[in-house]
Short mmCIF file of C-alpha atoms in Angstrom, two decimals:
data_model
loop_
_atom_site.label_atom_id
_atom_site.label_comp_id
_atom_site.label_asym_id
_atom_site.label_seq_id
_atom_site.Cartn_x
_atom_site.Cartn_y
_atom_site.Cartn_z
CA MET P 19 125.21 135.72 67.53
CA PRO P 20 129.10 135.22 66.55
CA ILE P 21 131.05 138.72 67.21
CA ARG P 22 134.07 140.20 65.99
CA THR P 23 136.83 139.05 68.04
CA TYR P 24 140.95 140.20 68.71
CA ILE P 25 142.75 137.34 69.53
CA PHE P 26 146.51 139.69 70.90
CA LYS P 27 149.58 138.06 72.89
CA VAL P 28 150.75 140.18 75.34
CA ASP P 29 154.13 139.88 76.64
CA LEU P 30 156.30 141.02 79.83
CA LEU P 31 159.70 142.57 78.91
CA GLU P 32 162.27 141.99 80.29
CA SER P 33 161.07 138.77 82.08
CA ARG P 34 162.88 135.27 81.33
CA ASP P 35 163.31 131.75 82.14
CA PRO P 36 160.65 131.21 81.19
CA GLN P 37 159.23 134.41 78.95
CA ILE P 38 156.06 135.40 80.75
CA SER P 39 153.12 136.29 78.23
CA ARG P 40 148.91 135.49 77.74
CA THR P 41 147.42 135.32 74.84
CA PHE P 42 143.74 135.55 74.84
CA SER P 43 141.00 136.72 72.46
CA ILE P 44 138.49 139.78 73.07
CA PRO P 45 135.23 141.62 71.89
CA ALA P 46 137.21 143.66 68.63
CA SER P 47 134.46 146.30 70.32
CA TRP P 48 135.24 146.49 74.42
CA THR P 49 136.80 149.83 74.79
CA PHE P 50 140.58 150.27 76.19
CA GLN P 51 139.42 150.65 79.77
CA LYS P 52 138.42 147.02 78.87
CA LEU P 53 141.97 145.12 77.33
CA HIS P 54 143.39 146.84 80.44
CA ALA P 55 140.53 145.33 82.60
CA ALA P 56 141.52 141.91 80.47
CA ILE P 57 145.18 142.16 80.92
CA GLN P 58 144.89 142.81 85.06
CA HIS P 59 143.23 139.96 84.98
CA VAL P 60 145.59 137.35 82.99
CA PHE P 61 148.70 138.38 85.44
CA LEU P 62 146.59 137.90 88.11
CA TRP P 63 147.93 142.30 88.58
CA GLN P 64 145.88 144.01 91.54
CA ASN P 65 145.02 147.40 90.03
CA GLU P 66 147.19 148.81 93.08
CA HIS P 67 149.01 151.85 90.32
CA LEU P 68 148.44 153.82 87.32
CA HIS P 69 149.12 152.36 83.89
CA VAL P 70 149.27 153.89 80.27
CA PHE P 71 148.29 151.91 76.70
CA ALA P 72 151.27 154.15 74.21
CA PHE P 73 151.48 153.71 70.00
CA GLN P 74 154.79 154.32 70.01
CA ILE P 75 155.28 155.45 66.04
CA PRO P 76 158.43 156.40 64.03
CA ILE P 77 158.37 159.48 62.20
CA GLY P 78 161.55 159.62 61.00
CA GLY P 79 164.90 161.74 61.94
CA GLY P 80 164.72 158.65 65.33
CA ILE P 81 161.68 160.94 66.30
CA ASN P 82 158.72 159.04 67.69
CA LYS P 83 155.54 160.00 67.72
CA VAL P 84 153.47 158.84 70.77
CA VAL P 85 149.82 158.08 71.71
CA SER P 86 148.39 157.54 74.98
CA ILE P 87 145.40 156.03 76.18
CA GLN P 88 145.20 156.25 79.50
CA ASP P 89 142.81 156.96 82.17
CA THR P 90 141.95 160.30 81.54
CA ASP P 91 140.30 160.83 85.47
CA MET P 92 142.98 159.54 87.08
CA MET P 93 146.19 161.41 84.76
CA GLY P 94 144.84 164.31 83.27
CA ARG P 95 145.36 165.00 79.14
CA ASP P 96 148.71 167.03 79.72
CA ASP P 97 150.95 164.79 80.00
CA GLU P 98 151.99 165.13 75.99
CA GLU P 99 155.49 165.36 75.58
CA GLY P 100 156.14 166.05 72.27
CA PRO P 101 154.41 168.44 69.19
CA ASN P 102 152.86 165.78 67.87
CA ASP P 103 152.34 163.70 71.18
CA ILE P 104 148.04 162.71 71.89
CA VAL P 105 145.55 161.83 74.56
CA LEU P 106 143.06 159.52 74.34
CA ASP P 107 140.98 158.46 76.94
CA GLU P 108 140.73 155.17 77.74
CA LYS P 109 137.24 154.54 78.40
CA THR P 110 136.01 155.97 75.14
CA VAL P 111 138.51 154.83 73.11
CA LYS P 112 137.30 151.41 71.63
CA LEU P 113 139.88 148.73 70.51
CA LYS P 114 138.40 147.95 66.91
CA ASP P 115 139.11 151.91 66.54
CA VAL P 116 142.99 151.91 66.28
CA TRP P 117 143.37 147.80 64.70
CA ASP P 118 140.59 148.47 62.00
CA SER P 119 141.78 149.38 59.23
CA ASN P 120 139.04 151.80 58.89
CA GLY P 121 139.04 152.53 62.56
CA ARG P 122 137.90 156.87 63.74
CA TYR P 123 142.22 156.48 65.39
CA ARG P 124 144.09 154.20 62.87
CA GLY P 125 145.32 157.04 61.52
CA ASP P 126 146.91 158.39 63.98
CA VAL P 127 148.76 155.32 64.71
CA THR P 128 150.22 154.29 62.18
CA ASN P 129 152.68 156.27 59.33
CA ASN P 130 153.21 155.69 56.12
CA GLY P 131 150.68 152.90 56.04
CA THR P 132 153.25 150.87 59.10
CA MET P 133 151.40 151.32 62.65
CA GLY P 134 153.17 151.28 65.35
CA GLY P 135 153.68 149.31 67.98
CA CYS P 136 151.35 148.95 71.28
CA PHE P 137 152.73 149.11 75.16
CA TYR P 138 151.25 148.85 78.35
CA GLU P 139 153.09 150.02 81.13
CA TYR P 140 151.56 149.10 84.62
CA ASP P 141 153.11 150.48 87.88
CA PHE P 142 155.42 153.24 87.42
CA GLY P 143 157.80 152.99 89.72
CA ASP P 144 158.61 149.09 89.61
CA ALA P 145 157.79 149.46 85.94
CA TRP P 146 155.93 146.32 84.19
CA GLU P 147 156.52 147.64 79.85
CA HIS P 148 153.85 145.00 78.25
CA GLU P 149 153.80 144.83 74.65
CA ILE P 150 150.75 143.95 72.94
CA THR P 151 150.61 142.09 69.42
CA LEU P 152 147.29 141.67 68.02
CA LEU P 153 147.81 137.92 66.06
CA ALA P 154 144.44 137.34 64.34
CA VAL P 155 140.96 139.06 63.62
CA GLY P 156 137.96 136.01 64.28
CA THR P 157 135.03 135.94 65.54
CA SER P 158 133.45 133.65 68.41
CA ASN P 159 129.77 133.61 70.29
CA PHE P 160 132.31 134.30 74.12
CA LYS P 161 132.09 137.69 75.61
CA GLU P 162 135.09 137.66 77.94
CA VAL P 163 138.31 137.10 77.54
CA SER P 164 139.42 134.17 76.43
CA VAL P 165 142.71 132.54 77.42
CA LEU P 166 144.08 130.82 74.97
CA GLU P 167 147.70 130.13 76.61
CA VAL P 168 149.28 130.66 79.17
CA SER P 169 153.54 131.03 80.07
CA GLY P 170 155.52 131.92 83.50
CA CYS P 171 153.66 133.26 87.27
CA ALA P 172 153.34 137.19 86.73
CA PRO P 173 156.00 139.04 89.50
CA LEU P 174 153.21 139.80 92.14
CA GLU P 175 151.96 143.27 92.92
CA ASN P 176 155.01 145.52 94.34
CA SER P 177 158.14 143.45 93.76
CA HIS P 178 159.99 145.35 92.82
CA GLY P 179 160.22 145.30 89.19
CA VAL P 180 162.34 142.66 87.38
CA LEU P 181 165.23 143.09 89.93
CA GLY P 182 162.97 142.18 93.10
CA TRP P 183 160.86 139.48 91.50
CA GLU P 184 164.02 137.23 90.63
CA GLY P 185 165.39 137.64 93.89
CA LEU P 186 161.95 136.27 95.09
CA LYS P 187 162.58 133.59 93.02
CA ARG P 188 165.73 132.65 94.43
CA ALA P 189 163.97 133.02 97.57
CA PHE P 190 161.54 130.10 96.58
CA ALA P 191 164.32 128.14 94.98
CA ASP P 192 166.44 127.78 97.75
CA PRO P 193 166.88 124.38 99.25
CA ASN P 194 167.93 125.23 102.73
CA PRO P 195 165.89 128.79 103.29
CA ASN P 196 167.09 131.55 105.74
CA ASP P 197 165.24 133.79 107.61
CA VAL P 198 164.72 136.67 104.73
CA SER P 199 164.12 134.14 102.19
CA LEU P 200 160.91 132.16 104.28
CA GLU P 201 159.77 135.78 105.37
CA ALA P 202 160.05 136.93 101.84
CA ARG P 203 158.19 134.12 101.53
CA ARG P 204 155.19 134.94 103.80
CA LEU P 205 154.77 137.84 102.82
CA SER P 206 154.02 136.86 99.52
CA TRP P 207 151.21 134.32 100.14
CA LEU P 208 149.65 137.58 101.89
CA VAL P 209 149.44 139.13 98.97
CA SER P 210 149.43 137.05 95.93
CA PRO P 211 145.51 136.37 95.57
CA LEU P 212 145.79 132.44 94.99
CA GLY P 213 147.43 132.59 98.76
CA GLY P 214 149.40 129.79 99.89
CA ALA P 215 149.00 128.02 96.98
CA PHE P 216 151.44 130.96 95.40
CA HIS P 217 155.22 129.81 93.49
CA PRO P 218 156.64 131.54 91.94
CA ALA P 219 157.32 129.10 89.26
CA VAL P 220 153.92 127.53 89.31
CA ALA P 221 151.72 129.64 86.43
CA PRO P 222 148.15 129.84 86.74
CA THR P 223 146.25 127.21 84.11
CA ILE P 224 143.47 128.23 81.37
CA GLU P 225 141.17 126.75 83.23
CA GLN P 226 141.23 128.67 86.09
CA LEU P 227 141.91 132.74 84.50
CA ASN P 228 139.01 131.53 82.72
CA THR P 229 136.23 130.59 85.19
CA PRO P 230 132.54 131.46 83.83
CA GLY P 231 132.04 135.36 85.65
CA LEU P 232 135.07 135.79 86.99
CA PHE P 233 136.60 138.66 84.36
CA ASP P 234 132.71 140.10 84.77
CA LYS P 235 133.51 140.96 88.09
CA ARG P 236 136.53 142.12 88.41
CA PHE P 237 136.09 144.42 86.13
CA ARG P 238 132.97 145.93 88.04
CA GLN P 239 135.61 145.81 91.29
CA ILE P 240 137.91 147.88 88.16
CA ARG P 241 135.71 150.09 87.72
CA LYS P 242 134.92 151.25 91.21
CA GLY P 243 138.17 151.54 92.04
CA ILE P 244 137.71 148.52 94.67
CA LEU P 245 140.57 146.58 92.84
#
């Protein structure tokens, strides 16, 4: 039986040459915890750091209301920064609760009918900020993540942010690498889930990311805290 799906585009902000993004379809009934797992999967992140979803809703006077959706077991509920801010648990909030026009939390993420921007930050040290855009609503018989488009290779874990990632790209592009560049390459192959096949100029294929059962395996690992 067909299920309702959302098609999201997730852009890694400040990435360039190329802009790193993933476009994928997932069930509207999934929770934000599963959206977190989907983003980890399509970017080949390894779930080594904390994360948070945040809706930024302008409420006038240059002020934003922030609705944070996060793992409250890991981060608690004491991160509100303003009197209008809200913290919700990603394990219970479903995607349709905010993106459906009649969703349970739709009113919290909109102001005068305008929905706030949705962002996903992963690794508060490296501060990988992603913008999430809902492109379309559809139906599908496929109840997993279905990757539709891939642009660019995502940074490795602990790359030290945008500047560190750009330095690693230069290390791989250098036709005459010095010892520092060679060591950077070696460490990258140890860290990457792709091993020696990793190269920052080569993005994973849609077929690789859509390997049957791969997402379910990663989601089970994330729920158990072993990935």
